[in-house]
Amino acid sequence: MKDKVDDLDHYSADQFALQLTPNGNTLLHVAAEFGSSDCVRAILSKCPSLLRRANTDGDTPIHVAVAREHFAVANLLLNFAKSEEGGGAAAVREMLRARNHDGDTTLHLAARYDFWGFFLVNLFTEEDPGLDHGPNKAGETPLYLYVERGLFVEDLSQMLKTCTPLEYGSPGGKTALHTAVIRHKRKAMLHIYSYRLLLSHVHMCLPLTFSCKIGPTHME
């Protein structure tokens, strides 16, 4: 790995900017994909403008890092964005609110791929409480994805407390509360209900009526 980092020393900022894969990945995308923190640091030191560069799928390096579950690299990218060289608070907001061509933000991807949940979801919501929580092109909000996966209720509570405005919808017109009912997540239901989510109808059923309709089940 040290040899690979040393090789990067020979590149100028312009060379870093011009090196692209067929789908538009920069060297920073590639380093993020493989989870190489050392290479990420070396690239950012030479060409910080790559931090928010998107590929042909609209993915920025932090999208790639999160989707590949390289959370140390995602944290490194975020910390660099906070620095003066990285652009500071405005850069953090831009990076975390960026959507790829599927309409996913980093928060969508964290809810989908971070098994432990508490790391990235809490990180993003605390870094930018005004983060866009709207649906992606599939109609999935980060909250829906989080509940659908049945991740940690404590982190669901943190998301509900710190994210404003928060959207609750999901594909098919169901809310995250409907999803909690379907997935038999009693604690998630109670957390969501306590924060007064909008209880929109699906098949003319409110979530609690919907629970009765699908019948008695074991709730976790």
Coordinates of N, CA and C in Angstrom, one line a residue:
M1 N 0.8 -1.2 0.0 CA 0.0 0.0 0.0 C 0.9 1.3 0.0
K2 N 2.0 1.2 0.7 CA 2.9 2.4 0.8 C 3.4 2.7 -0.6
D3 N 3.7 1.6 -1.4 CA 4.2 1.8 -2.8 C 3.2 2.5 -3.6
K4 N 1.9 2.1 -3.4 CA 0.8 2.8 -4.2 C 0.7 4.2 -3.9
V5 N 0.8 4.5 -2.6 CA 0.7 5.9 -2.1 C 1.9 6.7 -2.7
D6 N 3.1 6.1 -2.6 CA 4.3 6.8 -3.2 C 4.1 7.1 -4.6
D7 N 3.5 6.1 -5.4 CA 3.3 6.4 -6.8 C 2.4 7.6 -7.1
L8 N 1.5 7.9 -6.2 CA 0.6 9.0 -6.3 C 1.4 10.4 -6.2
D9 N 2.5 10.3 -5.5 CA 3.3 11.5 -5.4 C 3.8 12.1 -6.7
H10 N 3.8 11.3 -7.7 CA 4.4 11.7 -9.0 C 3.3 12.4 -9.8
Y11 N 2.0 12.4 -9.4 CA 1.0 13.0 -10.1 C 0.8 14.5 -9.7
S12 N 0.5 15.3 -10.7 CA 0.2 16.7 -10.4 C -1.4 16.8 -10.2
A13 N -1.8 17.9 -9.7 CA -3.3 18.1 -9.5 C -4.0 18.0 -10.8
D14 N -3.5 18.5 -11.9 CA -4.1 18.4 -13.2 C -4.2 16.9 -13.6
Q15 N -3.2 16.1 -13.4 CA -3.2 14.7 -13.8 C -4.2 14.0 -13.0
F16 N -4.3 14.3 -11.7 CA -5.4 13.7 -10.9 C -6.8 14.0 -11.4
A17 N -7.0 15.2 -11.9 CA -8.3 15.6 -12.3 C -8.6 15.0 -13.7
L18 N -7.6 14.6 -14.5 CA -7.9 14.1 -15.8 C -8.0 12.6 -15.9
Q19 N -7.5 11.9 -14.8 CA -7.5 10.4 -14.8 C -9.0 9.9 -14.5
L20 N -9.6 9.3 -15.5 CA -11.0 8.9 -15.3 C -11.2 7.5 -15.9
T21 N -12.0 6.7 -15.2 CA -12.4 5.4 -15.8 C -13.5 5.6 -16.8
P22 N -13.9 4.6 -17.5 CA -15.0 4.7 -18.5 C -16.3 5.3 -17.9
N23 N -16.6 5.0 -16.7 CA -17.9 5.5 -16.1 C -17.6 6.8 -15.3
G24 N -16.5 7.4 -15.5 CA -16.3 8.7 -15.0 C -15.7 8.7 -13.6
N25 N -15.3 7.6 -13.1 CA -14.7 7.6 -11.7 C -13.3 8.2 -11.7
T26 N -13.1 9.1 -10.8 CA -11.8 9.7 -10.6 C -10.9 8.8 -9.7
L27 N -9.7 9.1 -9.6 CA -8.8 8.3 -8.7 C -9.3 8.3 -7.3
L28 N -10.0 9.3 -6.9 CA -10.6 9.4 -5.5 C -11.8 8.4 -5.4
H29 N -12.6 8.3 -6.4 CA -13.6 7.3 -6.5 C -13.1 5.9 -6.3
V30 N -12.0 5.6 -7.0 CA -11.4 4.3 -7.0 C -10.8 4.0 -5.6
A31 N -10.1 5.0 -5.1 CA -9.6 4.8 -3.7 C -10.7 4.5 -2.7
A32 N -11.8 5.3 -2.8 CA -12.9 5.1 -1.9 C -13.6 3.7 -2.1
E33 N -13.6 3.3 -3.4 CA -14.2 2.0 -3.7 C -13.5 0.8 -3.0
F34 N -12.2 1.0 -3.0 CA -11.3 -0.1 -2.4 C -11.0 0.1 -0.9
G35 N -11.5 1.2 -0.4 CA -11.3 1.5 1.1 C -9.9 1.8 1.5
S36 N -9.2 2.5 0.6 CA -7.8 2.8 0.9 C -7.7 4.2 1.5
S37 N -7.7 4.3 2.8 CA -7.6 5.6 3.5 C -6.3 6.3 3.2
D38 N -5.2 5.6 3.0 CA -3.9 6.3 2.7 C -4.0 6.9 1.4
C39 N -4.5 6.2 0.4 CA -4.6 6.8 -1.0 C -5.6 8.0 -1.0
V40 N -6.7 7.9 -0.3 CA -7.6 9.0 -0.2 C -6.9 10.2 0.3
R41 N -6.2 10.1 1.4 CA -5.5 11.2 2.0 C -4.5 11.8 1.0
A42 N -3.7 10.9 0.3 CA -2.7 11.4 -0.7 C -3.4 12.2 -1.8
I43 N -4.5 11.6 -2.3 CA -5.2 12.3 -3.4 C -5.8 13.6 -3.0
L44 N -6.4 13.7 -1.9 CA -7.0 14.9 -1.4 C -6.0 16.0 -1.2
S45 N -4.8 15.6 -0.7 CA -3.7 16.6 -0.5 C -3.2 17.2 -1.8
K46 N -3.4 16.5 -2.9 CA -2.9 17.1 -4.2 C -4.1 17.7 -4.9
C47 N -5.3 17.1 -4.8 CA -6.4 17.6 -5.7 C -7.7 17.6 -4.9
P48 N -7.9 18.5 -4.0 CA -9.1 18.5 -3.1 C -10.4 18.8 -3.9
S49 N -10.3 19.3 -5.1 CA -11.5 19.5 -5.9 C -12.2 18.2 -6.3
L50 N -11.5 17.1 -6.2 CA -12.1 15.8 -6.5 C -13.1 15.3 -5.4
L51 N -13.1 16.0 -4.3 CA -14.0 15.6 -3.1 C -15.4 15.5 -3.5
R52 N -15.9 16.4 -4.3 CA -17.4 16.4 -4.6 C -17.6 16.1 -6.1
R53 N -16.6 15.6 -6.8 CA -16.8 15.3 -8.2 C -17.7 14.0 -8.4
A54 N -18.7 14.1 -9.3 CA -19.6 13.0 -9.5 C -19.2 12.2 -10.7
N55 N -19.4 10.9 -10.7 CA -19.2 10.1 -11.9 C -20.4 10.1 -12.8
T56 N -20.5 9.2 -13.8 CA -21.6 9.2 -14.7 C -22.9 8.7 -14.1
D57 N -22.8 8.1 -13.0 CA -24.0 7.7 -12.2 C -24.4 8.7 -11.2
G58 N -23.7 9.8 -11.1 CA -24.0 10.8 -10.2 C -23.4 10.6 -8.8
D59 N -22.6 9.5 -8.7 CA -22.1 9.2 -7.4 C -20.8 10.0 -7.1
T60 N -20.7 10.6 -5.9 CA -19.5 11.3 -5.5 C -18.7 10.2 -4.7
P61 N -17.4 10.5 -4.4 CA -16.6 9.6 -3.6 C -17.3 9.1 -2.3
I62 N -18.0 10.0 -1.6 CA -18.6 9.5 -0.4 C -19.8 8.6 -0.7
H63 N -20.5 8.8 -1.8 CA -21.5 7.8 -2.2 C -20.9 6.4 -2.3
V64 N -19.8 6.4 -3.0 CA -19.1 5.1 -3.3 C -18.6 4.5 -2.0
A65 N -18.0 5.3 -1.1 CA -17.5 4.7 0.1 C -18.6 4.1 1.0
V66 N -19.7 4.8 1.1 CA -20.8 4.3 1.9 C -21.4 3.0 1.2
A67 N -21.6 3.0 -0.1 CA -22.2 1.9 -0.8 C -21.3 0.6 -0.7
R68 N -20.0 0.9 -0.6 CA -19.1 -0.3 -0.4 C -18.8 -0.6 1.1
E69 N -19.5 0.1 2.0 CA -19.4 -0.1 3.4 C -18.0 0.2 4.0
H70 N -17.3 1.1 3.3 CA -16.0 1.6 3.8 C -16.3 2.9 4.6
F71 N -16.7 2.7 5.9 CA -17.2 3.8 6.7 C -16.0 4.6 7.2
A72 N -14.8 4.0 7.4 CA -13.7 4.8 7.8 C -13.3 5.8 6.7
V73 N -13.4 5.4 5.5 CA -13.1 6.3 4.4 C -14.2 7.4 4.3
A74 N -15.5 7.0 4.5 CA -16.5 8.0 4.5 C -16.3 9.1 5.5
N75 N -15.9 8.6 6.7 CA -15.6 9.5 7.8 C -14.4 10.4 7.4
L76 N -13.4 9.9 6.8 CA -12.2 10.6 6.4 C -12.6 11.7 5.4
L77 N -13.5 11.4 4.4 CA -13.9 12.3 3.4 C -14.7 13.5 4.1
L78 N -15.6 13.1 5.0 CA -16.4 14.1 5.7 C -15.5 15.0 6.6
N79 N -14.5 14.5 7.2 CA -13.6 15.3 8.1 C -12.8 16.2 7.2
F80 N -12.4 15.7 6.0 CA -11.6 16.6 5.1 C -12.5 17.8 4.6
A81 N -13.8 17.5 4.3 CA -14.7 18.5 3.9 C -14.9 19.6 5.0
K82 N -14.8 19.2 6.2 CA -15.0 20.2 7.3 C -13.8 21.2 7.4
S83 N -12.7 20.7 6.9 CA -11.5 21.6 7.0 C -11.6 22.8 6.1
E84 N -10.7 23.7 6.3 CA -10.7 24.9 5.5 C -10.3 24.6 4.0
E85 N -9.4 23.6 3.9 CA -9.0 23.2 2.5 C -10.1 22.5 1.8
G86 N -10.9 21.8 2.6 CA -12.0 21.0 2.0 C -13.3 21.8 1.7
G87 N -13.4 23.1 2.3 CA -14.5 23.9 2.0 C -15.3 24.3 3.2
G88 N -15.1 23.5 4.3 CA -15.9 23.9 5.5 C -17.3 23.4 5.5
A89 N -18.1 24.1 6.3 CA -19.5 23.7 6.5 C -20.3 23.7 5.2
A90 N -20.1 24.6 4.3 CA -20.8 24.6 3.0 C -20.5 23.4 2.2
A91 N -19.2 23.0 2.3 CA -18.8 21.8 1.5 C -19.5 20.5 2.1
V92 N -19.6 20.5 3.5 CA -20.2 19.3 4.1 C -21.7 19.3 3.7
R93 N -22.4 20.4 3.7 CA -23.8 20.4 3.3 C -23.9 19.9 1.9
E94 N -23.1 20.5 1.0 CA -23.2 20.1 -0.4 C -22.9 18.6 -0.6
M95 N -21.9 18.1 0.1 CA -21.6 16.7 -0.1 C -22.7 15.8 0.4
L96 N -23.2 16.1 1.6 CA -24.2 15.2 2.2 C -25.6 15.3 1.5
R97 N -25.9 16.4 0.9 CA -27.2 16.6 0.2 C -27.1 16.2 -1.3
A98 N -26.0 15.9 -1.8 CA -25.9 15.5 -3.2 C -26.6 14.2 -3.5
R99 N -27.4 14.2 -4.6 CA -28.1 13.0 -5.0 C -27.5 12.4 -6.2
N100 N -27.4 11.1 -6.3 CA -27.0 10.4 -7.5 C -28.1 10.2 -8.5
H101 N -27.9 9.5 -9.6 CA -29.0 9.5 -10.6 C -30.2 8.6 -10.1
D102 N -30.0 7.8 -9.1 CA -31.2 7.1 -8.5 C -31.9 8.0 -7.4
G103 N -31.4 9.2 -7.2 CA -32.0 10.1 -6.2 C -31.6 9.8 -4.8
D104 N -30.5 9.0 -4.7 CA -30.0 8.6 -3.3 C -29.0 9.7 -2.8
T105 N -29.2 10.1 -1.5 CA -28.2 10.8 -0.8 C -27.4 9.9 0.0
T106 N -26.3 10.4 0.6 CA -25.5 9.5 1.5 C -26.4 8.9 2.6
L107 N -27.4 9.6 3.0 CA -28.3 9.1 4.1 C -29.1 7.9 3.6
H108 N -29.6 8.0 2.4 CA -30.3 6.8 1.8 C -29.3 5.6 1.8
L109 N -28.1 5.8 1.4 CA -27.2 4.7 1.3 C -26.8 4.2 2.7
A110 N -26.6 5.1 3.6 CA -26.3 4.6 5.0 C -27.4 3.8 5.6
A111 N -28.6 4.2 5.3 CA -29.8 3.4 5.8 C -29.9 2.1 5.2
R112 N -29.4 2.0 3.9 CA -29.5 0.7 3.2 C -28.3 -0.2 3.5
Y113 N -27.1 0.3 3.6 CA -25.9 -0.5 3.7 C -25.2 -0.6 5.0
D114 N -25.5 0.3 5.9 CA -24.8 0.3 7.2 C -25.5 -0.6 8.2
F115 N -25.0 -1.8 8.3 CA -25.7 -2.8 9.1 C -25.9 -2.3 10.6
W116 N -24.9 -1.7 11.1 CA -25.0 -1.3 12.5 C -25.8 0.0 12.6
G117 N -25.9 0.8 11.6 CA -26.8 1.9 11.5 C -26.3 3.1 12.3
F118 N -26.0 2.9 13.6 CA -25.7 4.1 14.5 C -24.6 4.9 14.0
F119 N -23.6 4.4 13.2 CA -22.4 5.1 12.9 C -22.8 6.2 11.8
L120 N -23.2 5.8 10.6 CA -23.3 6.8 9.6 C -24.6 7.6 9.7
V121 N -25.7 7.0 10.1 CA -27.0 7.7 10.2 C -26.9 8.8 11.2
N122 N -26.3 8.5 12.4 CA -26.2 9.5 13.4 C -25.2 10.6 13.0
L123 N -24.1 10.1 12.3 CA -23.1 11.0 11.9 C -23.7 12.1 10.9
F124 N -24.4 11.6 9.9 CA -24.9 12.5 8.9 C -26.0 13.4 9.5
T125 N -26.9 12.9 10.4 CA -27.9 13.7 10.9 C -27.4 14.8 11.8
E126 N -26.3 14.5 12.6 CA -25.7 15.4 13.5 C -24.9 16.5 12.7
E127 N -24.3 16.1 11.6 CA -23.5 17.0 10.8 C -24.4 18.0 10.1
D128 N -25.5 17.6 9.6 CA -26.4 18.5 8.8 C -27.8 18.2 9.1
P129 N -28.4 18.7 10.2 CA -29.7 18.4 10.6 C -30.8 18.8 9.6
G130 N -30.4 19.7 8.6 CA -31.3 20.1 7.6 C -31.2 19.2 6.3
L131 N -30.5 18.1 6.4 CA -30.3 17.2 5.3 C -31.6 16.8 4.7
D132 N -31.6 16.7 3.3 CA -32.8 16.4 2.6 C -33.2 14.9 2.9
H133 N -34.3 14.7 3.5 CA -34.8 13.4 3.8 C -35.9 12.9 2.9
G134 N -36.0 13.6 1.7 CA -37.1 13.2 0.8 C -36.8 11.9 0.1
P135 N -37.8 11.4 -0.7 CA -37.7 10.1 -1.3 C -36.7 10.1 -2.5
N136 N -36.1 9.0 -2.8 CA -35.3 8.8 -4.0 C -36.3 8.5 -5.2
K137 N -35.7 8.1 -6.3 CA -36.6 7.9 -7.5 C -37.5 6.7 -7.3
A138 N -37.1 5.8 -6.4 CA -38.0 4.6 -6.2 C -39.0 4.9 -5.1
G139 N -39.1 6.2 -4.7 CA -40.1 6.6 -3.6 C -39.7 6.2 -2.2
E140 N -38.4 5.9 -2.0 CA -37.9 5.4 -0.7 C -37.3 6.6 0.0
T141 N -37.8 6.9 1.2 CA -37.1 7.9 2.1 C -36.1 7.2 3.0
P142 N -35.1 7.9 3.5 CA -34.1 7.2 4.4 C -34.8 6.6 5.6
L143 N -35.9 7.2 6.1 CA -36.6 6.7 7.3 C -37.2 5.3 6.9
Y144 N -37.9 5.3 5.7 CA -38.5 4.0 5.3 C -37.4 2.9 5.2
L145 N -36.3 3.2 4.5 CA -35.2 2.2 4.4 C -34.7 1.8 5.7
Y146 N -34.6 2.7 6.7 CA -34.1 2.3 8.0 C -35.0 1.4 8.7
V147 N -36.3 1.7 8.7 CA -37.3 0.8 9.3 C -37.5 -0.5 8.6
E148 N -37.4 -0.4 7.2 CA -37.6 -1.6 6.4 C -36.5 -2.7 6.8
R149 N -35.3 -2.2 7.0 CA -34.2 -3.1 7.4 C -34.2 -3.5 8.8
G150 N -35.1 -2.9 9.6 CA -35.2 -3.3 11.0 C -34.0 -3.0 11.8
L151 N -33.3 -1.9 11.6 CA -32.1 -1.5 12.3 C -32.4 -1.0 13.7
F152 N -31.4 -0.5 14.4 CA -31.5 -0.2 15.8 C -32.5 0.9 16.1
V153 N -33.4 0.6 17.0 CA -34.5 1.6 17.4 C -33.9 2.8 18.0
E154 N -32.8 2.7 18.8 CA -32.2 3.9 19.4 C -31.8 4.9 18.3
D155 N -31.3 4.4 17.2 CA -30.8 5.3 16.1 C -32.0 5.8 15.3
L156 N -33.1 5.1 15.3 CA -34.3 5.6 14.7 C -34.8 6.8 15.5
S157 N -34.7 6.7 16.8 CA -35.1 7.8 17.7 C -34.2 9.0 17.5
Q158 N -32.9 8.8 17.3 CA -32.0 9.9 17.1 C -32.3 10.6 15.8
M159 N -32.6 9.8 14.7 CA -33.0 10.4 13.4 C -34.3 11.2 13.6
L160 N -35.2 10.7 14.3 CA -36.5 11.4 14.4 C -36.3 12.7 15.2
K161 N -35.4 12.7 16.2 CA -35.1 13.9 17.0 C -34.3 15.0 16.3
T162 N -33.4 14.6 15.4 CA -32.4 15.6 14.9 C -32.7 16.0 13.5
C163 N -33.5 15.3 12.7 CA -33.7 15.6 11.3 C -35.0 16.3 11.1
T164 N -34.8 17.6 10.7 CA -36.0 18.4 10.4 C -35.7 19.2 9.1
P165 N -36.7 19.3 8.1 CA -37.9 18.5 8.2 C -37.6 17.0 7.8
L166 N -38.5 16.1 8.3 CA -38.3 14.7 8.1 C -39.5 14.2 7.3
E167 N -39.2 13.4 6.2 CA -40.3 12.9 5.4 C -40.4 11.4 5.7
Y168 N -41.6 10.9 5.6 CA -42.0 9.6 6.1 C -42.4 8.6 5.1
G169 N -42.5 9.0 3.8 CA -43.2 8.1 2.8 C -42.3 7.0 2.4
S170 N -42.9 6.1 1.6 CA -42.3 4.9 1.0 C -43.0 4.5 -0.2
P171 N -42.5 3.5 -1.0 CA -43.2 3.1 -2.2 C -44.6 2.6 -1.9
G172 N -45.6 2.8 -2.8 CA -46.9 2.3 -2.6 C -47.8 3.2 -1.7
G173 N -47.3 4.3 -1.3 CA -48.1 5.2 -0.5 C -48.0 4.9 1.0
K174 N -47.3 3.9 1.4 CA -47.2 3.5 2.8 C -46.3 4.5 3.5
T175 N -46.5 4.7 4.8 CA -45.6 5.5 5.6 C -44.6 4.5 6.3
A176 N -43.6 5.1 7.0 CA -42.7 4.2 7.7 C -43.4 3.5 8.8
L177 N -44.5 4.0 9.3 CA -45.3 3.4 10.3 C -46.0 2.1 9.8
H178 N -46.5 2.2 8.5 CA -47.0 1.0 7.9 C -45.9 -0.1 7.8
T179 N -44.7 0.4 7.4 CA -43.6 -0.6 7.2 C -43.3 -1.2 8.6
A180 N -43.3 -0.5 9.6 CA -43.0 -1.0 10.9 C -44.0 -2.1 11.3
V181 N -45.3 -1.8 11.0 CA -46.4 -2.8 11.2 C -46.1 -4.1 10.4
I182 N -45.8 -3.9 9.1 CA -45.6 -5.1 8.3 C -44.4 -5.9 8.8
R183 N -43.4 -5.2 9.2 CA -42.2 -5.9 9.6 C -42.2 -6.4 11.1
H184 N -43.4 -6.1 11.7 CA -43.6 -6.5 13.1 C -42.6 -5.9 14.1
K185 N -42.3 -4.6 13.9 CA -41.4 -3.9 14.7 C -42.1 -3.1 15.7
R186 N -42.5 -3.6 16.9 CA -43.3 -2.9 17.9 C -42.6 -1.7 18.4
K187 N -41.3 -1.8 18.7 CA -40.6 -0.6 19.3 C -40.5 0.5 18.3
A188 N -40.2 0.1 17.0 CA -40.1 1.1 16.0 C -41.5 1.8 15.8
M189 N -42.6 1.0 15.8 CA -43.9 1.6 15.8 C -44.1 2.7 16.8
L190 N -43.7 2.3 18.1 CA -44.0 3.2 19.2 C -43.2 4.5 19.0
H191 N -41.9 4.4 18.6 CA -41.1 5.6 18.4 C -41.6 6.5 17.3
I192 N -42.0 5.9 16.2 CA -42.6 6.7 15.1 C -43.9 7.3 15.5
Y193 N -44.7 6.6 16.1 CA -46.0 7.1 16.5 C -45.9 8.2 17.5
S194 N -44.9 8.1 18.4 CA -44.7 9.1 19.4 C -44.3 10.4 18.8
Y195 N -43.7 10.4 17.7 CA -43.2 11.6 17.0 C -44.3 12.1 16.0
R196 N -45.5 11.6 16.1 CA -46.6 12.1 15.4 C -46.4 12.1 13.9
L197 N -46.0 11.0 13.3 CA -45.9 10.9 11.9 C -47.2 11.0 11.2
L198 N -47.2 11.5 10.0 CA -48.5 11.6 9.2 C -49.0 10.2 8.9
L199 N -50.2 9.9 9.3 CA -50.7 8.5 9.1 C -51.5 8.5 7.8
S200 N -50.9 8.5 6.7 CA -51.6 8.5 5.4 C -52.2 7.1 5.1
H201 N -53.2 7.1 4.3 CA -53.9 5.8 4.0 C -53.2 5.0 3.0
V202 N -53.3 3.7 3.1 CA -52.9 2.8 2.0 C -54.0 1.7 2.0
H203 N -54.6 1.6 0.8 CA -55.8 0.8 0.6 C -56.9 1.2 1.6
M204 N -57.0 2.5 1.8 CA -58.0 3.0 2.7 C -57.8 2.6 4.1
C205 N -56.6 2.2 4.5 CA -56.4 1.7 5.9 C -55.4 2.7 6.6
L206 N -55.7 3.1 7.8 CA -54.7 3.8 8.6 C -53.8 2.7 9.1
P207 N -52.5 3.0 9.5 CA -51.6 2.0 9.9 C -52.1 1.1 11.0
L208 N -52.8 1.6 12.0 CA -53.3 0.8 13.1 C -54.4 -0.1 12.6
T209 N -55.3 0.4 11.7 CA -56.3 -0.4 11.1 C -55.6 -1.5 10.2
F210 N -54.6 -1.1 9.5 CA -53.8 -2.0 8.7 C -53.3 -3.1 9.5
S211 N -52.8 -2.8 10.7 CA -52.3 -3.9 11.6 C -53.4 -4.9 11.9
C212 N -54.6 -4.4 12.1 CA -55.7 -5.4 12.4 C -56.0 -6.2 11.2
K213 N -55.9 -5.5 10.0 CA -56.2 -6.2 8.8 C -55.3 -7.4 8.4
I214 N -54.0 -7.2 8.7 CA -53.0 -8.2 8.4 C -53.0 -9.3 9.5
G215 N -53.7 -9.1 10.6 CA -53.9 -10.1 11.5 C -52.9 -10.1 12.7
P216 N -53.1 -10.9 13.7 CA -52.2 -11.0 14.8 C -50.9 -11.6 14.5
T217 N -49.8 -11.0 14.9 CA -48.4 -11.4 14.6 C -47.6 -11.2 15.8
H218 N -46.4 -11.8 15.8 CA -45.5 -11.6 16.8 C -44.7 -10.3 16.5
M219 N -44.7 -9.4 17.5 CA -44.0 -8.1 17.3 C -42.7 -8.1 18.1
E220 N -41.6 -7.7 17.4 CA -40.3 -7.6 18.1 C -40.2 -6.4 19.0

